[in-house]
Amino acid sequence: MNNWEHYFGTPERAVLMCLEYCFEPMVLAVNRVEHINGRPVPVLVAWFNSFEEYTAWLKAEYEGES
């Protein structure tokens, strides 16, 4: 089990998640890939302005799966 599976449950669910990181300004975006008309399209799941916000969200996701 890798970290994404740990937080998002199944490998099938984890493989659909994508993390984007920008340095200036500091932004973390978590996307889920959905297939629309046979094409992969990223859909925004969550947006964070700090690593602490992102970590708190990951913890909440993990606790929600239990």
PDB file of N, CA and C in Angstrom:
ATOM      1  N   MET A   1       0.849  -1.176   0.000  1.00  0.00           N
ATOM      2  CA  MET A   1       0.000   0.000   0.000  1.00  0.00           C
ATOM      3  C   MET A   1       0.895   1.240   0.000  1.00  0.00           C
ATOM      4  N   ASN A   2       0.594   2.166  -0.904  1.00  0.00           N
ATOM      5  CA  ASN A   2       1.363   3.408  -0.914  1.00  0.00           C
ATOM      6  C   ASN A   2       0.592   4.496  -0.171  1.00  0.00           C
ATOM      7  N   ASN A   3       1.144   5.689  -0.067  1.00  0.00           N
ATOM      8  CA  ASN A   3       0.514   6.765   0.701  1.00  0.00           C
ATOM      9  C   ASN A   3      -0.861   7.145   0.167  1.00  0.00           C
ATOM     10  N   TRP A   4      -1.007   7.231  -1.155  1.00  0.00           N
ATOM     11  CA  TRP A   4      -2.304   7.610  -1.715  1.00  0.00           C
ATOM     12  C   TRP A   4      -3.358   6.564  -1.373  1.00  0.00           C
ATOM     13  N   GLU A   5      -3.016   5.278  -1.446  1.00  0.00           N
ATOM     14  CA  GLU A   5      -3.957   4.223  -1.074  1.00  0.00           C
ATOM     15  C   GLU A   5      -4.294   4.325   0.415  1.00  0.00           C
ATOM     16  N   HIS A   6      -3.305   4.666   1.211  1.00  0.00           N
ATOM     17  CA  HIS A   6      -3.522   4.828   2.655  1.00  0.00           C
ATOM     18  C   HIS A   6      -4.599   5.887   2.915  1.00  0.00           C
ATOM     19  N   TYR A   7      -4.528   7.017   2.195  1.00  0.00           N
ATOM     20  CA  TYR A   7      -5.457   8.112   2.432  1.00  0.00           C
ATOM     21  C   TYR A   7      -6.765   7.995   1.657  1.00  0.00           C
ATOM     22  N   PHE A   8      -6.753   7.362   0.507  1.00  0.00           N
ATOM     23  CA  PHE A   8      -7.942   7.338  -0.340  1.00  0.00           C
ATOM     24  C   PHE A   8      -8.558   5.958  -0.505  1.00  0.00           C
ATOM     25  N   GLY A   9      -8.094   4.977   0.259  1.00  0.00           N
ATOM     26  CA  GLY A   9      -8.768   3.679   0.303  1.00  0.00           C
ATOM     27  C   GLY A   9      -8.242   2.658  -0.673  1.00  0.00           C
ATOM     28  N   THR A  10      -8.809   2.592  -1.841  1.00  0.00           N
ATOM     29  CA  THR A  10      -8.470   1.532  -2.787  1.00  0.00           C
ATOM     30  C   THR A  10      -7.456   2.028  -3.812  1.00  0.00           C
ATOM     31  N   PRO A  11      -6.700   1.108  -4.416  1.00  0.00           N
ATOM     32  CA  PRO A  11      -5.790   1.512  -5.492  1.00  0.00           C
ATOM     33  C   PRO A  11      -6.544   2.162  -6.658  1.00  0.00           C
ATOM     34  N   GLU A  12      -7.757   1.674  -6.931  1.00  0.00           N
ATOM     35  CA  GLU A  12      -8.552   2.236  -8.025  1.00  0.00           C
ATOM     36  C   GLU A  12      -8.917   3.692  -7.771  1.00  0.00           C
ATOM     37  N   ARG A  13      -9.231   4.022  -6.535  1.00  0.00           N
ATOM     38  CA  ARG A  13      -9.560   5.403  -6.180  1.00  0.00           C
ATOM     39  C   ARG A  13      -8.301   6.256  -6.118  1.00  0.00           C
ATOM     40  N   ALA A  14      -7.235   5.699  -5.576  1.00  0.00           N
ATOM     41  CA  ALA A  14      -5.984   6.455  -5.426  1.00  0.00           C
ATOM     42  C   ALA A  14      -5.368   6.819  -6.776  1.00  0.00           C
ATOM     43  N   VAL A  15      -5.460   5.934  -7.742  1.00  0.00           N
ATOM     44  CA  VAL A  15      -4.829   6.181  -9.028  1.00  0.00           C
ATOM     45  C   VAL A  15      -5.499   7.342  -9.782  1.00  0.00           C
ATOM     46  N   LEU A  16      -6.707   7.709  -9.405  1.00  0.00           N
ATOM     47  CA  LEU A  16      -7.403   8.809 -10.058  1.00  0.00           C
ATOM     48  C   LEU A  16      -7.046  10.171  -9.485  1.00  0.00           C
ATOM     49  N   MET A  17      -6.266  10.212  -8.395  1.00  0.00           N
ATOM     50  CA  MET A  17      -5.914  11.473  -7.747  1.00  0.00           C
ATOM     51  C   MET A  17      -4.610  12.035  -8.317  1.00  0.00           C
ATOM     52  N   CYS A  18      -4.530  13.356  -8.368  1.00  0.00           N
ATOM     53  CA  CYS A  18      -3.351  14.034  -8.904  1.00  0.00           C
ATOM     54  C   CYS A  18      -3.066  15.263  -8.031  1.00  0.00           C
ATOM     55  N   LEU A  19      -1.816  15.461  -7.670  1.00  0.00           N
ATOM     56  CA  LEU A  19      -1.420  16.603  -6.854  1.00  0.00           C
ATOM     57  C   LEU A  19      -0.586  17.563  -7.692  1.00  0.00           C
ATOM     58  N   GLU A  20      -0.979  18.837  -7.681  1.00  0.00           N
ATOM     59  CA  GLU A  20      -0.218  19.884  -8.363  1.00  0.00           C
ATOM     60  C   GLU A  20       0.315  20.841  -7.312  1.00  0.00           C
ATOM     61  N   TYR A  21       1.569  21.244  -7.471  1.00  0.00           N
ATOM     62  CA  TYR A  21       2.218  22.127  -6.509  1.00  0.00           C
ATOM     63  C   TYR A  21       2.826  23.310  -7.240  1.00  0.00           C
ATOM     64  N   CYS A  22       2.509  24.517  -6.793  1.00  0.00           N
ATOM     65  CA  CYS A  22       3.096  25.736  -7.350  1.00  0.00           C
ATOM     66  C   CYS A  22       3.889  26.439  -6.253  1.00  0.00           C
ATOM     67  N   PHE A  23       5.067  26.940  -6.613  1.00  0.00           N
ATOM     68  CA  PHE A  23       5.918  27.611  -5.633  1.00  0.00           C
ATOM     69  C   PHE A  23       5.515  29.062  -5.394  1.00  0.00           C
ATOM     70  N   GLU A  24       5.203  29.817  -6.442  1.00  0.00           N
ATOM     71  CA  GLU A  24       4.885  31.245  -6.316  1.00  0.00           C
ATOM     72  C   GLU A  24       3.554  31.525  -6.942  1.00  0.00           C
ATOM     73  N   PRO A  25       2.531  31.836  -6.262  1.00  0.00           N
ATOM     74  CA  PRO A  25       2.376  31.716  -4.825  1.00  0.00           C
ATOM     75  C   PRO A  25       2.267  30.252  -4.424  1.00  0.00           C
ATOM     76  N   MET A  26       2.509  29.974  -3.168  1.00  0.00           N
ATOM     77  CA  MET A  26       2.496  28.604  -2.675  1.00  0.00           C
ATOM     78  C   MET A  26       1.064  28.072  -2.701  1.00  0.00           C
ATOM     79  N   VAL A  27       0.800  27.121  -3.577  1.00  0.00           N
ATOM     80  CA  VAL A  27      -0.530  26.549  -3.726  1.00  0.00           C
ATOM     81  C   VAL A  27      -0.410  25.052  -3.979  1.00  0.00           C
ATOM     82  N   LEU A  28      -1.240  24.275  -3.308  1.00  0.00           N
ATOM     83  CA  LEU A  28      -1.366  22.839  -3.552  1.00  0.00           C
ATOM     84  C   LEU A  28      -2.780  22.581  -4.051  1.00  0.00           C
ATOM     85  N   ALA A  29      -2.911  21.872  -5.152  1.00  0.00           N
ATOM     86  CA  ALA A  29      -4.230  21.536  -5.685  1.00  0.00           C
ATOM     87  C   ALA A  29      -4.317  20.022  -5.840  1.00  0.00           C
ATOM     88  N   VAL A  30      -5.389  19.442  -5.330  1.00  0.00           N
ATOM     89  CA  VAL A  30      -5.636  18.016  -5.475  1.00  0.00           C
ATOM     90  C   VAL A  30      -6.752  17.861  -6.493  1.00  0.00           C
ATOM     91  N   ASN A  31      -6.487  17.099  -7.537  1.00  0.00           N
ATOM     92  CA  ASN A  31      -7.459  16.860  -8.598  1.00  0.00           C
ATOM     93  C   ASN A  31      -7.788  15.375  -8.685  1.00  0.00           C
ATOM     94  N   ARG A  32      -8.969  15.095  -9.176  1.00  0.00           N
ATOM     95  CA  ARG A  32      -9.374  13.731  -9.486  1.00  0.00           C
ATOM     96  C   ARG A  32      -9.552  13.676 -11.001  1.00  0.00           C
ATOM     97  N   VAL A  33      -9.013  12.658 -11.630  1.00  0.00           N
ATOM     98  CA  VAL A  33      -9.125  12.519 -13.073  1.00  0.00           C
ATOM     99  C   VAL A  33     -10.420  11.776 -13.391  1.00  0.00           C
ATOM    100  N   GLU A  34     -11.256  12.411 -14.198  1.00  0.00           N
ATOM    101  CA  GLU A  34     -12.478  11.779 -14.674  1.00  0.00           C
ATOM    102  C   GLU A  34     -12.409  11.698 -16.184  1.00  0.00           C
ATOM    103  N   HIS A  35     -13.057  10.701 -16.737  1.00  0.00           N
ATOM    104  CA  HIS A  35     -13.076  10.540 -18.187  1.00  0.00           C
ATOM    105  C   HIS A  35     -14.393  11.092 -18.725  1.00  0.00           C
ATOM    106  N   ILE A  36     -14.284  12.138 -19.528  1.00  0.00           N
ATOM    107  CA  ILE A  36     -15.438  12.774 -20.143  1.00  0.00           C
ATOM    108  C   ILE A  36     -15.269  12.653 -21.647  1.00  0.00           C
ATOM    109  N   ASN A  37     -16.234  12.017 -22.282  1.00  0.00           N
ATOM    110  CA  ASN A  37     -16.162  11.736 -23.726  1.00  0.00           C
ATOM    111  C   ASN A  37     -14.885  10.990 -24.087  1.00  0.00           C
ATOM    112  N   GLY A  38     -14.477  10.081 -23.208  1.00  0.00           N
ATOM    113  CA  GLY A  38     -13.298   9.263 -23.467  1.00  0.00           C
ATOM    114  C   GLY A  38     -11.969   9.957 -23.238  1.00  0.00           C
ATOM    115  N   ARG A  39     -11.973  11.172 -22.712  1.00  0.00           N
ATOM    116  CA  ARG A  39     -10.732  11.917 -22.479  1.00  0.00           C
ATOM    117  C   ARG A  39     -10.560  12.175 -20.993  1.00  0.00           C
ATOM    118  N   PRO A  40      -9.325  12.059 -20.489  1.00  0.00           N
ATOM    119  CA  PRO A  40      -9.087  12.356 -19.074  1.00  0.00           C
ATOM    120  C   PRO A  40      -9.156  13.861 -18.813  1.00  0.00           C
ATOM    121  N   VAL A  41      -9.949  14.232 -17.813  1.00  0.00           N
ATOM    122  CA  VAL A  41     -10.129  15.645 -17.461  1.00  0.00           C
ATOM    123  C   VAL A  41      -9.921  15.787 -15.954  1.00  0.00           C
ATOM    124  N   PRO A  42      -9.003  16.670 -15.520  1.00  0.00           N
ATOM    125  CA  PRO A  42      -8.822  16.874 -14.077  1.00  0.00           C
ATOM    126  C   PRO A  42      -9.963  17.704 -13.492  1.00  0.00           C
ATOM    127  N   VAL A  43     -10.493  17.247 -12.362  1.00  0.00           N
ATOM    128  CA  VAL A  43     -11.562  17.950 -11.654  1.00  0.00           C
ATOM    129  C   VAL A  43     -11.025  18.318 -10.276  1.00  0.00           C
ATOM    130  N   LEU A  44     -11.089  19.594  -9.935  1.00  0.00           N
ATOM    131  CA  LEU A  44     -10.557  20.065  -8.661  1.00  0.00           C
ATOM    132  C   LEU A  44     -11.318  19.455  -7.495  1.00  0.00           C
ATOM    133  N   VAL A  45     -10.566  18.848  -6.568  1.00  0.00           N
ATOM    134  CA  VAL A  45     -11.135  18.271  -5.351  1.00  0.00           C
ATOM    135  C   VAL A  45     -10.921  19.221  -4.187  1.00  0.00           C
ATOM    136  N   ALA A  46      -9.706  19.750  -4.071  1.00  0.00           N
ATOM    137  CA  ALA A  46      -9.382  20.651  -2.961  1.00  0.00           C
ATOM    138  C   ALA A  46      -8.214  21.548  -3.354  1.00  0.00           C
ATOM    139  N   TRP A  47      -8.133  22.724  -2.727  1.00  0.00           N
ATOM    140  CA  TRP A  47      -7.108  23.743  -3.007  1.00  0.00           C
ATOM    141  C   TRP A  47      -6.582  24.236  -1.672  1.00  0.00           C
ATOM    142  N   PHE A  48      -5.263  24.297  -1.508  1.00  0.00           N
ATOM    143  CA  PHE A  48      -4.672  24.671  -0.229  1.00  0.00           C
ATOM    144  C   PHE A  48      -3.609  25.738  -0.418  1.00  0.00           C
ATOM    145  N   ASN A  49      -3.518  26.637   0.575  1.00  0.00           N
ATOM    146  CA  ASN A  49      -2.518  27.699   0.554  1.00  0.00           C
ATOM    147  C   ASN A  49      -1.324  27.403   1.446  1.00  0.00           C
ATOM    148  N   SER A  50      -1.343  26.243   2.124  1.00  0.00           N
ATOM    149  CA  SER A  50      -0.207  25.884   2.963  1.00  0.00           C
ATOM    150  C   SER A  50      -0.126  24.371   3.095  1.00  0.00           C
ATOM    151  N   PHE A  51       1.056  23.913   3.414  1.00  0.00           N
ATOM    152  CA  PHE A  51       1.260  22.486   3.621  1.00  0.00           C
ATOM    153  C   PHE A  51       0.469  21.997   4.828  1.00  0.00           C
ATOM    154  N   GLU A  52       0.304  22.848   5.830  1.00  0.00           N
ATOM    155  CA  GLU A  52      -0.446  22.482   7.035  1.00  0.00           C
ATOM    156  C   GLU A  52      -1.915  22.216   6.714  1.00  0.00           C
ATOM    157  N   GLU A  53      -2.517  23.067   5.861  1.00  0.00           N
ATOM    158  CA  GLU A  53      -3.908  22.851   5.442  1.00  0.00           C
ATOM    159  C   GLU A  53      -4.036  21.529   4.692  1.00  0.00           C
ATOM    160  N   TYR A  54      -3.088  21.266   3.797  1.00  0.00           N
ATOM    161  CA  TYR A  54      -3.086  20.023   3.021  1.00  0.00           C
ATOM    162  C   TYR A  54      -2.961  18.810   3.939  1.00  0.00           C
ATOM    163  N   THR A  55      -2.068  18.868   4.910  1.00  0.00           N
ATOM    164  CA  THR A  55      -1.873  17.763   5.855  1.00  0.00           C
ATOM    165  C   THR A  55      -3.133  17.524   6.680  1.00  0.00           C
ATOM    166  N   ALA A  56      -3.785  18.592   7.131  1.00  0.00           N
ATOM    167  CA  ALA A  56      -5.030  18.449   7.894  1.00  0.00           C
ATOM    168  C   ALA A  56      -6.119  17.805   7.037  1.00  0.00           C
ATOM    169  N   TRP A  57      -6.199  18.179   5.777  1.00  0.00           N
ATOM    170  CA  TRP A  57      -7.179  17.585   4.867  1.00  0.00           C
ATOM    171  C   TRP A  57      -6.893  16.104   4.654  1.00  0.00           C
ATOM    172  N   LEU A  58      -5.618  15.744   4.447  1.00  0.00           N
ATOM    173  CA  LEU A  58      -5.261  14.329   4.286  1.00  0.00           C
ATOM    174  C   LEU A  58      -5.659  13.522   5.510  1.00  0.00           C
ATOM    175  N   LYS A  59      -5.413  14.082   6.691  1.00  0.00           N
ATOM    176  CA  LYS A  59      -5.778  13.394   7.919  1.00  0.00           C
ATOM    177  C   LYS A  59      -7.296  13.190   7.993  1.00  0.00           C
ATOM    178  N   ALA A  60      -8.052  14.210   7.627  1.00  0.00           N
ATOM    179  CA  ALA A  60      -9.522  14.097   7.633  1.00  0.00           C
ATOM    180  C   ALA A  60      -9.988  13.059   6.614  1.00  0.00           C
ATOM    181  N   GLU A  61      -9.351  12.995   5.457  1.00  0.00           N
ATOM    182  CA  GLU A  61      -9.700  11.991   4.439  1.00  0.00           C
ATOM    183  C   GLU A  61      -9.443  10.590   4.978  1.00  0.00           C
ATOM    184  N   TYR A  62      -8.326  10.399   5.643  1.00  0.00           N
ATOM    185  CA  TYR A  62      -7.978   9.094   6.179  1.00  0.00           C
ATOM    186  C   TYR A  62      -8.966   8.680   7.268  1.00  0.00           C
ATOM    187  N   GLU A  63      -9.294   9.603   8.154  1.00  0.00           N
ATOM    188  CA  GLU A  63     -10.228   9.294   9.223  1.00  0.00           C
ATOM    189  C   GLU A  63     -11.626   9.037   8.694  1.00  0.00           C
ATOM    190  N   GLY A  64     -11.982   9.676   7.578  1.00  0.00           N
ATOM    191  CA  GLY A  64     -13.286   9.457   6.974  1.00  0.00           C
ATOM    192  C   GLY A  64     -13.430   8.076   6.358  1.00  0.00           C
ATOM    193  N   GLU A  65     -12.304   7.469   5.969  1.00  0.00           N
ATOM    194  CA  GLU A  65     -12.320   6.127   5.369  1.00  0.00           C
ATOM    195  C   GLU A  65     -12.421   5.040   6.406  1.00  0.00           C
ATOM    196  N   SER A  66     -12.073   5.312   7.640  1.00  0.00           N
ATOM    197  CA  SER A  66     -12.049   4.278   8.685  1.00  0.00           C
ATOM    198  C   SER A  66     -13.426   3.838   9.076  1.00  0.00           C
TER     199      SER A  66
END
